[in-house]
Structures are given as structure tokens and as C-alpha cells.
CSV table of C-alpha atoms and ligand atoms in Angstrom, one decimal:
chain,number,residue,atom,x,y,z
S,1,UNK,CA,6.3,19.5,3.3
S,2,UNK,CA,6.1,16.7,5.9
S,3,UNK,CA,9.0,15.4,8.0
S,4,UNK,CA,9.9,12.3,10.0
S,5,UNK,CA,11.1,11.9,13.6
S,6,UNK,CA,14.7,13.0,12.5
S,7,UNK,CA,13.3,16.0,10.6
S,8,UNK,CA,13.9,14.5,7.2
S,9,UNK,CA,11.5,15.7,4.5
S,10,UNK,CA,9.6,13.4,2.2
S,11,UNK,CA,10.8,14.4,-1.2
S,12,UNK,CA,10.9,11.4,-3.6
S,13,UNK,CA,9.3,8.0,-4.2
S,14,UNK,CA,10.6,4.9,-5.8
S,15,UNK,CA,8.0,2.6,-7.2
S,16,UNK,CA,8.7,-0.9,-8.2
S,17,UNK,CA,6.3,-1.8,-11.0
S,18,UNK,CA,7.2,-5.5,-11.3
S,19,UNK,CA,9.2,-8.2,-9.5
S,20,UNK,CA,10.2,-10.1,-12.6
S,21,UNK,CA,13.5,-9.6,-14.4
S,22,UNK,CA,15.1,-10.9,-17.6
S,23,UNK,CA,18.5,-11.0,-15.8
S,24,UNK,CA,19.7,-13.0,-12.7
S,25,UNK,CA,22.4,-10.7,-11.4
S,26,UNK,CA,24.3,-12.7,-8.8
S,27,UNK,CA,24.1,-9.8,-6.2
S,28,UNK,CA,20.4,-9.2,-6.7
S,29,UNK,CA,18.4,-12.2,-7.9
S,30,UNK,CA,20.7,-15.2,-7.8
S,31,UNK,CA,19.6,-17.9,-10.3
S,32,UNK,CA,19.8,-20.7,-7.7
S,33,UNK,CA,17.0,-18.9,-5.7
S,34,UNK,CA,15.1,-17.2,-8.5
S,35,UNK,CA,14.9,-20.4,-10.6
S,36,UNK,CA,12.1,-21.9,-12.8
S,37,UNK,CA,10.0,-22.8,-9.7
S,38,UNK,CA,10.2,-19.3,-8.1
S,39,UNK,CA,6.7,-17.9,-7.7
S,40,UNK,CA,6.5,-14.3,-9.0
S,41,UNK,CA,3.6,-12.1,-8.3
S,42,UNK,CA,0.4,-12.6,-10.2
S,43,UNK,CA,-1.0,-9.7,-12.3
S,44,UNK,CA,-3.7,-8.8,-9.7
S,45,UNK,CA,-1.1,-8.8,-6.9
S,46,UNK,CA,0.8,-5.9,-8.6
S,47,UNK,CA,-0.6,-2.4,-8.2
S,48,UNK,CA,-2.5,-1.4,-11.3
S,49,UNK,CA,-1.5,1.7,-13.3
S,50,UNK,CA,-4.5,3.6,-11.8
S,51,UNK,CA,-3.5,2.5,-8.3
S,52,UNK,CA,0.1,3.6,-8.9
S,53,UNK,CA,-1.2,6.9,-10.3
S,54,UNK,CA,-3.4,7.4,-7.3
S,55,UNK,CA,-0.5,6.6,-4.9
S,56,UNK,CA,1.9,9.0,-6.7
S,57,UNK,CA,-0.8,11.7,-6.6
S,58,UNK,CA,-1.2,11.3,-2.8
S,59,UNK,CA,2.6,11.5,-2.3
S,60,UNK,CA,2.9,14.5,-4.5
S,61,UNK,CA,0.2,16.3,-2.5
S,62,UNK,CA,2.4,15.6,0.5
S,63,UNK,CA,5.4,17.3,-1.1
S,64,UNK,CA,7.0,14.6,-3.4
S,65,UNK,CA,8.4,16.0,-6.6
S,66,UNK,CA,10.4,13.2,-8.0
S,67,UNK,CA,9.4,9.7,-9.0
S,68,UNK,CA,11.7,6.8,-10.0
S,69,UNK,CA,10.3,3.7,-11.6
S,70,UNK,CA,12.2,0.5,-10.9
S,71,UNK,CA,11.7,-3.3,-10.5
S,72,UNK,CA,12.7,-6.2,-11.1
S,73,UNK,CA,13.1,-5.0,-14.7
S,74,UNK,CA,10.5,-2.2,-15.1
S,75,UNK,CA,10.5,-2.4,-18.9
S,76,UNK,CA,8.9,-5.9,-18.6
S,77,UNK,CA,5.8,-4.2,-17.3
S,78,UNK,CA,3.5,-4.0,-20.4
S,79,UNK,CA,2.7,-0.5,-21.7
S,80,UNK,CA,4.9,1.3,-19.1
S,81,UNK,CA,4.8,4.4,-21.3
S,82,UNK,CA,1.1,4.7,-20.5
S,83,UNK,CA,1.9,4.8,-16.8
S,84,UNK,CA,4.5,7.5,-17.4
S,85,UNK,CA,2.0,9.6,-19.2
S,86,UNK,CA,-0.4,9.4,-16.3
S,87,UNK,CA,2.4,10.3,-13.8
S,88,UNK,CA,3.5,13.2,-15.9
S,89,UNK,CA,0.0,14.7,-15.6
S,90,UNK,CA,0.2,14.9,-11.8
S,91,UNK,CA,0.5,18.4,-10.6
S,92,UNK,CA,3.8,18.9,-8.6
S,93,UNK,CA,5.7,16.0,-10.2
S,94,UNK,CA,8.8,17.6,-11.8
S,95,UNK,CA,11.0,14.6,-12.6
S,96,UNK,CA,10.3,11.1,-13.7
S,97,UNK,CA,13.2,8.6,-13.9
S,98,UNK,CA,13.6,4.9,-14.6
S,99,UNK,CA,16.2,2.4,-13.5
S,100,UNK,CA,16.7,-0.4,-16.0
S,101,UNK,CA,19.1,-2.9,-17.4
S,102,UNK,CA,18.6,-1.4,-20.8
S,103,UNK,CA,17.8,-4.6,-22.7
S,104,UNK,CA,14.5,-3.2,-23.9
S,105,UNK,CA,15.5,0.4,-24.4
S,106,UNK,CA,16.2,0.1,-28.2
S,107,UNK,CA,12.5,-0.9,-28.5
S,108,UNK,CA,11.0,1.6,-26.1
S,109,UNK,CA,13.2,4.6,-25.6
S,110,UNK,CA,11.4,6.9,-28.1
S,111,UNK,CA,8.0,5.9,-26.6
S,112,UNK,CA,9.2,6.6,-23.1
S,113,UNK,CA,10.6,10.0,-23.9
S,114,UNK,CA,7.4,10.9,-25.7
S,115,UNK,CA,5.4,9.9,-22.7
S,116,UNK,CA,7.3,12.2,-20.5
S,117,UNK,CA,10.2,10.2,-19.0
S,118,UNK,CA,13.1,12.6,-18.1
S,119,UNK,CA,15.9,10.3,-17.2
S,120,UNK,CA,17.2,6.7,-17.2
S,121,UNK,CA,19.8,5.1,-15.0
S,122,UNK,CA,21.2,2.0,-16.7
S,123,UNK,CA,22.9,-0.7,-14.7
S,124,UNK,CA,26.0,-2.0,-16.3
S,125,UNK,CA,28.7,-3.6,-14.1
S,126,UNK,CA,31.4,-4.5,-16.7
S,127,UNK,CA,32.6,-3.8,-20.2
S,128,UNK,CA,34.3,-7.2,-20.6
S,129,UNK,CA,31.8,-9.7,-21.9
S,130,UNK,CA,33.1,-12.7,-19.9
S,131,UNK,CA,32.8,-10.7,-16.6
S,132,UNK,CA,29.4,-9.3,-17.5
S,133,UNK,CA,27.9,-12.6,-18.7
S,134,UNK,CA,28.7,-14.2,-15.3
S,135,UNK,CA,27.3,-11.3,-13.4
S,136,UNK,CA,23.9,-11.1,-15.2
S,137,UNK,CA,23.4,-14.8,-14.9
S,138,UNK,CA,21.9,-15.0,-18.3
S,139,UNK,CA,25.1,-14.9,-20.4
S,140,UNK,CA,24.0,-11.7,-22.0
S,141,UNK,CA,26.9,-9.8,-23.6
S,142,UNK,CA,27.6,-6.1,-23.2
S,143,UNK,CA,26.6,-5.1,-26.7
S,144,UNK,CA,22.8,-5.0,-26.3
S,145,UNK,CA,23.2,-3.0,-23.1
S,146,UNK,CA,25.3,-0.4,-24.9
S,147,UNK,CA,22.8,-0.3,-27.7
S,148,UNK,CA,20.1,0.4,-25.1
S,149,UNK,CA,22.1,3.2,-23.6
S,150,UNK,CA,22.8,4.9,-26.9
S,151,UNK,CA,19.1,4.5,-27.9
S,152,UNK,CA,18.1,6.4,-24.7
S,153,UNK,CA,20.6,9.1,-25.4
S,154,UNK,CA,19.5,9.4,-29.0
S,155,UNK,CA,15.9,9.7,-27.9
S,156,UNK,CA,16.8,12.7,-25.8
S,157,UNK,CA,16.7,11.1,-22.4
S,158,UNK,CA,19.3,12.1,-19.7
S,159,UNK,CA,21.4,9.0,-19.0
S,160,UNK,CA,23.6,7.8,-16.1
S,161,UNK,CA,25.3,4.4,-15.6
S,162,UNK,CA,25.1,2.5,-12.4
S,163,UNK,CA,27.9,0.0,-11.6
S,164,UNK,CA,27.7,-2.2,-8.5
S,165,UNK,CA,31.2,-3.1,-7.4
S,166,UNK,CA,32.0,-6.3,-5.6
S,167,UNK,CA,35.4,-7.7,-4.8
S,168,UNK,CA,36.5,-10.5,-7.1
S,169,UNK,CA,33.4,-10.0,-9.3
S,170,UNK,CA,34.3,-6.8,-11.2
S,171,UNK,CA,36.8,-4.7,-9.4
S,172,UNK,CA,39.1,-5.0,-12.4
S,173,UNK,CA,36.4,-3.2,-14.4
S,174,UNK,CA,36.5,0.0,-12.4
S,175,UNK,CA,39.1,1.8,-14.4
S,176,UNK,CA,38.0,0.6,-17.9
S,177,UNK,CA,34.4,1.7,-17.1
S,178,UNK,CA,35.7,5.1,-15.8
S,179,UNK,CA,37.7,5.6,-19.0
S,180,UNK,CA,34.9,4.6,-21.3
S,181,UNK,CA,32.2,6.7,-19.8
S,182,UNK,CA,34.6,9.6,-19.4
S,183,UNK,CA,35.1,9.6,-23.1
S,184,UNK,CA,31.4,9.3,-23.7
S,185,UNK,CA,30.7,12.1,-21.1
S,186,UNK,CA,28.0,10.0,-19.5
S,187,UNK,CA,28.0,10.1,-15.7
S,188,UNK,CA,29.0,6.9,-14.0
S,189,UNK,CA,27.8,6.0,-10.5
S,190,UNK,CA,29.7,3.3,-8.5
S,191,UNK,CA,27.6,1.5,-5.9
S,192,UNK,CA,29.1,-0.3,-3.0
S,193,UNK,CA,27.8,-3.9,-2.8
S,194,UNK,CA,25.0,-3.8,-0.2
S,195,UNK,CA,23.4,-6.3,2.1
S,196,UNK,CA,20.0,-5.9,0.7
S,197,UNK,CA,17.6,-8.8,1.0
S,198,UNK,CA,18.6,-12.2,2.5
S,199,UNK,CA,19.6,-14.1,-0.6
S,200,UNK,CA,22.8,-12.5,-2.0
S,201,UNK,CA,25.2,-13.9,0.6
S,202,UNK,CA,26.7,-10.4,1.4
S,203,UNK,CA,29.9,-10.3,3.3
S,204,UNK,CA,31.8,-7.2,4.4
S,205,UNK,CA,35.1,-8.4,2.9
S,206,UNK,CA,33.4,-8.4,-0.5
S,207,UNK,CA,32.8,-4.6,-0.4
S,208,UNK,CA,35.2,-2.3,-2.3
S,209,UNK,CA,34.9,0.9,-0.4
S,210,UNK,CA,34.3,4.4,-1.9
S,211,UNK,CA,37.8,5.4,-0.9
S,212,UNK,CA,39.3,2.4,-2.7
S,213,UNK,CA,37.3,3.2,-5.8
S,214,UNK,CA,38.4,6.8,-5.8
S,215,UNK,CA,42.0,5.9,-5.4
S,216,UNK,CA,41.9,3.4,-8.3
S,217,UNK,CA,40.5,6.1,-10.6
S,218,UNK,CA,42.8,8.8,-9.2
S,219,UNK,CA,45.8,6.6,-10.2
S,220,UNK,CA,44.8,7.2,-13.8
S,221,UNK,CA,42.7,10.4,-13.9
S,222,UNK,CA,43.0,13.4,-11.5
S,223,UNK,CA,39.6,14.1,-9.9
S,224,UNK,CA,38.1,17.0,-8.0
S,225,UNK,CA,35.2,16.7,-5.6
S,226,UNK,CA,31.9,18.5,-6.4
S,227,UNK,CA,29.4,20.0,-4.0
S,228,UNK,CA,26.1,18.2,-3.6
S,229,UNK,CA,23.6,19.5,-6.2
S,230,UNK,CA,20.7,19.3,-3.7
S,231,UNK,CA,19.8,18.2,-0.1
S,232,UNK,CA,19.7,14.5,0.0
S,233,UNK,CA,21.8,13.8,-3.0
S,234,UNK,CA,22.9,10.2,-2.5
S,235,UNK,CA,26.0,10.0,-4.6
S,236,UNK,CA,29.2,11.8,-3.6
S,237,UNK,CA,30.3,13.4,-7.0
S,238,UNK,CA,33.7,14.1,-8.5
S,239,UNK,CA,34.7,15.7,-11.8
S,240,UNK,CA,37.6,14.7,-13.9
S,241,UNK,CA,40.1,17.6,-14.2
S,242,UNK,CA,39.9,19.4,-17.6
S,243,UNK,CA,36.7,17.6,-18.5
S,244,UNK,CA,33.0,18.0,-17.9
S,245,UNK,CA,32.6,14.3,-17.3
S,246,UNK,CA,31.9,13.2,-13.7
S,247,UNK,CA,31.5,10.2,-11.5
S,248,UNK,CA,29.6,9.5,-8.3
S,249,UNK,CA,29.9,7.0,-5.5
S,250,UNK,CA,27.0,5.6,-3.5
S,251,UNK,CA,28.6,4.5,-0.3
S,252,UNK,CA,25.8,3.0,1.7
S,253,UNK,CA,28.3,0.7,3.5
S,254,UNK,CA,31.3,2.9,4.3
S,255,UNK,CA,29.9,6.4,4.4
S,256,UNK,CA,26.2,6.1,5.2
S,257,UNK,CA,23.8,9.0,4.4
S,258,UNK,CA,20.7,8.2,6.5
S,259,UNK,CA,20.6,11.7,7.9
S,260,UNK,CA,19.5,13.1,4.5
S,261,UNK,CA,17.4,10.2,3.3
S,262,UNK,CA,14.2,11.7,1.8
S,263,UNK,CA,12.9,8.7,0.0
S,264,UNK,CA,9.8,6.5,0.3
S,265,UNK,CA,9.5,3.2,-1.5
S,266,UNK,CA,6.6,1.3,-2.9
S,267,UNK,CA,7.2,-2.4,-3.6
S,268,UNK,CA,5.9,-4.4,-6.5
S,269,UNK,CA,3.0,-5.7,-4.4
S,270,UNK,CA,2.0,-2.3,-3.2
S,271,UNK,CA,3.7,-2.1,0.2
S,272,UNK,CA,5.0,1.2,1.5
S,273,UNK,CA,8.5,1.1,2.9
S,274,UNK,CA,10.4,3.9,4.6
S,275,UNK,CA,13.8,2.2,4.3
S,276,UNK,CA,15.5,0.0,1.7
S,277,UNK,CA,16.6,-2.4,4.5
S,278,UNK,CA,13.2,-2.8,6.2
S,279,UNK,CA,11.6,-6.1,6.7
S,280,UNK,CA,8.0,-4.9,7.0
S,281,UNK,CA,6.1,-2.5,4.8
S,282,UNK,CA,2.6,-1.0,5.2
S,283,UNK,CA,0.0,-2.7,3.0
S,284,UNK,CA,-1.0,0.2,0.8
S,285,UNK,CA,-2.6,-2.1,-1.8
S,286,UNK,CA,-5.3,-3.3,0.6
S,287,UNK,CA,-6.0,0.3,1.7
S,288,UNK,CA,-6.3,1.4,-2.0
S,289,UNK,CA,-8.7,-1.5,-2.6
S,290,UNK,CA,-10.8,-0.8,0.4
S,291,UNK,CA,-13.5,1.8,0.9
S,292,UNK,CA,-11.1,4.3,2.5
S,293,UNK,CA,-11.5,7.8,1.2
S,294,UNK,CA,-8.6,9.6,-0.6
S,295,UNK,CA,-8.1,11.7,2.4
S,296,UNK,CA,-7.9,8.8,4.8
S,297,UNK,CA,-5.3,7.1,2.6
S,298,UNK,CA,-3.3,10.3,2.4
S,299,UNK,CA,-3.4,10.8,6.1
S,300,UNK,CA,-2.1,7.2,6.6
S,301,UNK,CA,0.8,7.8,4.2
S,302,UNK,CA,1.6,11.0,6.1
S,303,UNK,CA,1.4,9.4,9.5
S,304,UNK,CA,3.8,6.6,8.5
S,305,UNK,CA,6.3,9.1,7.3
S,306,UNK,CA,5.9,11.3,10.4
S,307,UNK,CA,6.7,8.4,12.7
S,308,UNK,CA,9.7,7.2,10.7
S,309,UNK,CA,12.9,6.6,12.5
S,310,UNK,CA,14.9,4.4,10.1
S,311,UNK,CA,18.7,4.8,9.9
S,312,UNK,CA,19.7,1.2,9.1
S,313,UNK,CA,23.0,2.0,7.4
S,314,UNK,CA,24.1,4.4,10.2
S,315,UNK,CA,23.6,1.5,12.6
S,316,UNK,CA,24.6,-1.5,10.4
S,317,UNK,CA,26.7,-4.2,12.1
S,318,UNK,CA,28.0,-7.5,10.8
S,319,UNK,CA,25.3,-9.1,12.9
S,320,UNK,CA,22.4,-7.1,11.3
S,321,UNK,CA,23.9,-7.4,7.9
S,322,UNK,CA,23.9,-11.2,8.2
S,323,UNK,CA,20.8,-12.0,10.3
S,324,UNK,CA,18.3,-9.2,10.0
S,325,UNK,CA,15.4,-10.1,7.7
S,326,UNK,CA,15.0,-7.6,4.8
S,327,UNK,CA,12.9,-7.2,1.8
S,328,UNK,CA,14.5,-8.5,-1.5
S,329,UNK,CA,15.9,-5.9,-3.9
S,330,UNK,CA,13.7,-7.3,-6.8
S,331,UNK,CA,10.6,-6.4,-4.8
S,332,UNK,CA,11.7,-2.9,-3.6
S,333,UNK,CA,13.9,-2.0,-6.5
S,334,UNK,CA,16.9,-0.2,-5.0
N,401,SAM,N1,16.5,-4.1,-13.2
N,401,SAM,C1,16.8,-2.7,-13.1
N,401,SAM,C2,18.3,-2.5,-13.0
N,401,SAM,O1,19.0,-3.4,-12.8
N,401,SAM,O2,18.7,-1.3,-13.3
N,401,SAM,C3,16.2,-2.0,-11.9
N,401,SAM,C4,16.1,-2.7,-10.6
N,401,SAM,S1,17.6,-3.0,-9.8
N,401,SAM,C5,17.1,-3.9,-8.3
N,401,SAM,C6,18.0,-1.4,-9.2
N,401,SAM,C7,19.5,-1.1,-8.9
N,401,SAM,O3,19.8,-1.9,-7.7
N,401,SAM,C8,20.5,-1.5,-9.9
N,401,SAM,O4,21.3,-0.5,-10.3
N,401,SAM,C9,21.2,-2.6,-9.3
N,401,SAM,O5,22.6,-2.7,-9.7
N,401,SAM,C10,21.2,-2.3,-7.8
N,401,SAM,N2,21.4,-3.4,-6.9
N,401,SAM,C11,20.8,-4.6,-6.9
N,401,SAM,N3,21.3,-5.4,-5.9
N,401,SAM,C12,22.3,-4.6,-5.3
N,401,SAM,C13,23.2,-4.9,-4.2
N,401,SAM,N4,23.2,-6.0,-3.5
N,401,SAM,N5,24.0,-3.9,-3.8
N,401,SAM,C14,24.0,-2.7,-4.5
N,401,SAM,N6,23.2,-2.4,-5.5
N,401,SAM,C15,22.3,-3.4,-5.9
N,402,SF4,FE1,17.4,-7.7,-12.6
N,402,SF4,FE2,18.2,-5.3,-12.0
N,402,SF4,FE3,18.3,-7.2,-10.2
N,402,SF4,FE4,19.9,-7.3,-12.2
N,402,SF4,S1,19.9,-5.7,-10.7
N,402,SF4,S2,18.7,-9.0,-11.4
N,402,SF4,S3,18.8,-6.4,-13.8
N,402,SF4,S4,16.5,-6.4,-11.1
N,403,SF4,FE1,17.6,5.7,3.9
N,403,SF4,FE2,17.4,3.3,5.1
N,403,SF4,FE3,19.3,3.8,3.3
N,403,SF4,FE4,19.4,5.0,5.7
N,403,SF4,S1,19.5,2.8,5.3
N,403,SF4,S2,19.8,5.9,3.7
N,403,SF4,S3,17.2,5.3,6.1
N,403,SF4,S4,17.1,3.8,2.9
């Protein structure tokens, strides 16, 4: 196990497999910026499957046990199930998860499960069509997303729902979403609207805090807090009384959790980041494409983690939120 300057172990990696997406969520890839002229990465700018496999293997040899694939929309990456098969064969990798908007799950869920995928987190921010259509920027209704979620469940994948909450955008959907997923007994994670990237126009007064979310739900359903399931668990979890259903809140803004952050990130163009809010990443792609030996690459990955001091959310101010340059969410994947 390797640790950073604050003694945080390196336990998991998030790999963004593509920067493109079939949605234009207003808080992530606003359509005004990610329009028809936006230049997405070319195929050879993305890491190839064998480069991703190699990267994941080096990280696993350094102690990583969990991999999450993300994007952009990861299911737009052709033949993703083949990558999952390769990752599943890496000794030491115990868990492979995918974050997706679910549009392509009806088509791919069985394939993904068969390839070795363990879990999916599906992003769904509203149950009411008019609200959801505005958020996703593509006028897509809720129905195909629900279809994707139930396809994943039927395929035998573990499923969680992610809901970003932003004031005036979907705060009226908190209770309907809680009630719906409680009944389905599928865990729901609320995510405070974050100041990722530089294009989503984040303002503090648009954040609905963890405490406000909990109170809104408590007004309808009694909740009891749960202990963290493992060190570094990001969501604070609660169970509904007299039910096995649960919710979680990811409160990067109002209750930061940098002291237990064990996660490295690989962006779509193969840069290695040690924080979601970083502006600079290490160019792993060039190293992978150079004559460096496996051991040299691994030592470089290790050295970067060893010197890590990131704690952006602990130190966030209105000034850094507004003016600090940060990588876009569609490159780094959340
Ligand atoms: N396209 C996939 C999806 O939406 O699930 C995967 C990539 S998306 C960037 C990963 C996660 O980041 C999603 O759950 C999304 O809701 C979340 N996200 C994006 N922008 C965010 C923001 N500004 N604040 C909080 N969460 C955000
Ligand atoms: Fe696409 Fe996911 Fe970002 Fe929405 S949150 S624009 S689905 S990458
Ligand atoms: Fe980890 Fe950076 Fe988020 Fe803190 S702000 S929890 S260091 S990713």
C-alpha cells in the first residue's frame, strides 16, 4: 500500500474512457460551450484499451482494488465490454463499476455483466419529464433512463442512482426521487452541486446542502444514520426506518472529505490527476507511448501519489471556486 503526504492510501482509480457525451447536462457540459464546433478528442488522443489495461495493472500492483469507468458517457466508447474483460483479468482488481446516464444500458447491460462488470451508478436528476429534459440539454425524457436502470438490474448488476441537486433546477424533485427509489429499494445518492471545471457557472447560493436535503426527506420519511462501510466511503449514508432502502449524500461543498480521499483519476486523454479539482495532470499517455519500462512507469505513478498534498474541498473559498482553473468534468469524469 502506498500513501501520500497526508498518509492517505491509494485505493481506487477512476478512468474516463471518452470525453464525448449524448447529453448536455447544464451543470456538466453546457450546450452553449459544448456545441457543434467543440473539438472533442481524436481516437488516437484517447488511451487505447491496452494502454488502459496497462495503467490499471500498474495501479493494482500499487494497491488499487477498485476501478470505476466514467466519461463523458462511457457507453459511447466502442466495445467497452472488451475493456472490462481485460480489467477483470488483472490480479488484485476486486470491483469494477461504471457511471453512466443509462441511455445505452438496454443495449449493453447483459454484455457488460457477462464481461465482468460488478456495478453501475446511473445519473438521473429528476422524475418529472419537463425538469429532466431541461437538465440533460437534449430533451430526453425519463422513460429511456428508467428502462436502462431496470435493464441493468435484470442483468444482475448492482445499481445505484446519482442525483445532482441544484437550487431552482431540481430541488422539487428530492422528495419524489426519494419516494420512488425507496419503493424500488435501489440506493439513491444525492450530490451537492460542485464547482468542477470552469464552464458550469457555479455559485454557492445554488448549492442545496446535505443538511437541507436530509431535512426535506425527514419531513416525509424517518431516517437513521449508518456507519461508513469502509475507510474513504464518500457518501454519508442513511437508512429509512422499517425498510432496507437507503440514501447517501455526497457533500463535497458543505462537509468535505479530503482527509479520507483515496482516489486517483485518469482523464480521457491519459492524464493522471490526484484531485477532481486539479488544473494540471501528469501526462501518462506520453510515458506509456515512450520507451520507458513498466517499472519506470510504475515508479512514476507511485512518486506522484507519494508527493500528493491535495485537499481542495477542505480549503475551498468563493475565490478559488470562481477563479481557479480546473479540468472539465467531461474529461475527468467525476
Ligand atoms: N455520463 C456519465 C453520467 O452522467 O453518469 C458519467 C460521467 S458524469 C461526468 C459523472 C458524474 O458526475 C455524474 O453522476 C454527474 O451527475 C456528476 N456531475 C457532473 N457535473 C457535476 C457537478 N457540477 N456537480 C456535481 N456532480 C456533477
Ligand atoms: Fe454527459 Fe454525464 Fe456530463 Fe450529463 S453528467 S453531460 S450525462 S457526462
Ligand atoms: Fe479528494 Fe480533491 Fe475531492 Fe478533496 S477535493 S476529496 S482531495 S478529489
